[in-house]
Coordinates of C-alpha atoms in Angstrom, one line a residue:
X203 CA 153.9 -21.1 87.3
X204 CA 154.4 -22.6 90.7
X205 CA 156.1 -20.7 93.5
X206 CA 157.0 -22.4 96.9
X207 CA 159.0 -20.2 99.6
X208 CA 160.1 -20.9 103.1
X209 CA 161.9 -19.0 105.5
X210 CA 162.5 -19.7 109.4
X211 CA 164.0 -17.5 111.9
X212 CA 164.8 -17.8 115.7
X213 CA 163.2 -14.8 117.6
X214 CA 164.3 -13.4 121.2
X215 CA 160.6 -13.5 122.3
X216 CA 158.2 -16.0 123.8
X217 CA 156.3 -18.2 121.5
X218 CA 153.2 -17.4 123.1
X219 CA 153.7 -13.7 122.1
X220 CA 155.0 -14.4 118.8
X221 CA 152.0 -16.5 117.8
X222 CA 149.5 -13.7 119.4
X223 CA 151.1 -11.3 117.1
X224 CA 150.9 -13.4 113.8
X225 CA 147.4 -14.4 114.8
X226 CA 146.2 -10.7 114.8
X227 CA 145.4 -10.0 111.5
X228 CA 144.2 -6.7 111.8
X229 CA 147.9 -5.5 112.6
X230 CA 149.5 -6.6 109.5
X231 CA 149.0 -3.2 107.8
X232 CA 151.6 -2.0 110.6
X233 CA 154.6 -4.1 109.1
X234 CA 153.6 -6.0 106.1
X235 CA 155.1 -4.1 103.1
X236 CA 153.0 -2.2 100.5
X237 CA 149.9 -3.0 102.9
X238 CA 147.3 -0.5 103.0
X239 CA 144.8 -2.1 105.2
X240 CA 144.5 -5.1 107.0
X241 CA 140.9 -6.3 108.4
X242 CA 139.2 -9.4 110.0
X243 CA 135.9 -10.1 107.8
X244 CA 134.2 -13.0 109.7
X245 CA 135.3 -15.3 112.4
X246 CA 131.8 -17.1 112.2
X247 CA 132.8 -19.6 109.6
X248 CA 132.9 -23.3 109.9
X249 CA 135.6 -24.0 107.6
X250 CA 138.1 -21.2 109.2
X251 CA 139.0 -19.7 112.5
X252 CA 139.3 -16.3 110.8
X253 CA 138.7 -14.8 107.2
X254 CA 140.8 -11.7 106.5
X255 CA 141.6 -9.2 103.8
X256 CA 144.8 -7.6 103.0
X257 CA 145.0 -4.6 100.5
X258 CA 148.3 -4.0 98.7
X259 CA 149.3 -1.1 96.4
X260 CA 152.6 -2.1 94.3
X261 CA 153.9 0.2 91.7
X262 CA 150.7 2.0 91.3
X263 CA 148.3 -1.0 91.2
X264 CA 146.1 -2.0 93.9
X265 CA 145.6 -6.0 95.0
X266 CA 143.2 -7.4 97.5
X267 CA 143.9 -10.8 99.0
X268 CA 141.2 -12.6 101.0
X269 CA 142.2 -15.8 103.2
X270 CA 140.7 -18.3 105.2
X271 CA 142.9 -19.0 108.1
X272 CA 142.8 -21.9 110.1
X273 CA 144.3 -21.0 113.7
X274 CA 145.7 -24.1 115.8
X275 CA 148.0 -24.5 118.8
X276 CA 151.3 -23.1 117.1
X277 CA 150.4 -22.9 113.7
X278 CA 148.2 -20.6 111.2
X279 CA 147.3 -22.3 108.0
X280 CA 146.4 -19.8 105.4
X281 CA 144.2 -20.4 102.0
X282 CA 143.5 -17.9 99.5
X283 CA 139.8 -17.4 99.0
X284 CA 139.9 -14.4 96.4
X285 CA 143.2 -12.8 95.1
X286 CA 145.9 -12.4 92.6
X287 CA 147.3 -16.1 92.8
X288 CA 145.5 -19.0 91.1
X289 CA 146.2 -20.8 94.2
X290 CA 147.8 -19.8 97.4
X291 CA 148.4 -21.7 100.6
X292 CA 150.6 -20.9 103.3
X293 CA 151.5 -21.6 107.0
X294 CA 153.0 -19.6 110.0
X295 CA 154.6 -22.0 112.6
X296 CA 155.6 -20.9 116.0
X297 CA 157.6 -23.3 117.9
X298 CA 158.7 -22.8 121.6
X299 CA 162.5 -23.2 122.1
X300 CA 162.7 -21.7 125.6
X301 CA 161.4 -19.3 128.0
X302 CA 162.7 -16.3 126.2
X303 CA 163.0 -17.7 122.3
X304 CA 161.1 -19.4 119.4
X305 CA 161.6 -20.5 116.2
X306 CA 159.0 -18.9 113.5
X307 CA 158.5 -20.4 109.9
X308 CA 156.7 -19.0 107.0
X309 CA 155.9 -21.6 104.3
X310 CA 154.2 -20.7 101.1
X311 CA 153.1 -22.5 98.0
X312 CA 151.4 -20.3 95.4
X313 CA 150.3 -21.1 91.8
X314 CA 150.9 -17.6 89.9
X315 CA 149.8 -16.5 86.5
X316 CA 152.9 -16.2 84.2
X317 CA 153.6 -12.2 84.4
X318 CA 153.1 -12.3 88.1
X319 CA 155.6 -15.4 88.3
X320 CA 158.0 -13.2 86.6
X321 CA 157.7 -10.5 89.1
X322 CA 157.9 -12.9 91.9
X323 CA 161.2 -14.5 91.6
X324 CA 162.5 -16.4 94.4
X325 CA 165.0 -13.4 95.7
X326 CA 162.2 -10.9 95.3
X327 CA 160.0 -13.1 97.6
X328 CA 163.0 -13.5 99.9
X329 CA 163.7 -9.7 100.1
X330 CA 159.9 -9.2 100.8
X331 CA 159.8 -11.9 103.5
X332 CA 162.8 -10.4 105.2
X333 CA 161.6 -7.0 105.3
X334 CA 158.1 -8.2 106.5
X335 CA 159.7 -10.4 109.3
X336 CA 162.0 -7.4 110.2
X337 CA 159.0 -5.0 110.6
X338 CA 157.4 -7.5 112.6
X339 CA 160.4 -8.1 115.1
X340 CA 160.4 -4.4 115.2
X341 CA 156.7 -3.8 116.1
X342 CA 156.8 -6.9 118.3
X343 CA 159.6 -5.4 120.5
X344 CA 158.0 -1.9 120.7
X345 CA 154.6 -3.6 121.7
X346 CA 156.5 -5.5 124.2
X347 CA 158.6 -2.6 125.5
X348 CA 155.3 -0.8 126.4
X349 CA 153.4 -3.6 127.8
X350 CA 156.3 -4.3 130.2

């Protein structure tokens, strides 16, 4: 079963600050729902800028997702190496709008096993990503406040 998802938001932060936050894989556990651990495993890889691993626990079931990330100027391309999806590709795009705002977009394309596909309805994925983005913005605002 294929699942495609996209969400875009305008954020009241400089695009460089937002991009640095998205690229900081090890902070994901601070704001990604159900994420118990996030770590960078390897940056010395010819195919990826970064290899990361996320650990989740949802309804008592633990999941690990290992991904290869390619970091470009305003985009991060994500490819699942190992995890619960049959295939998964995603991207973060951070676009400069002006000195005080940017547009952030998250796109994901996944091929999921049938049972997981039932659990991952469009509305469930949308809620999950919105909770993630709200937490992301709150974490970014708190970090920005302490750094200024």
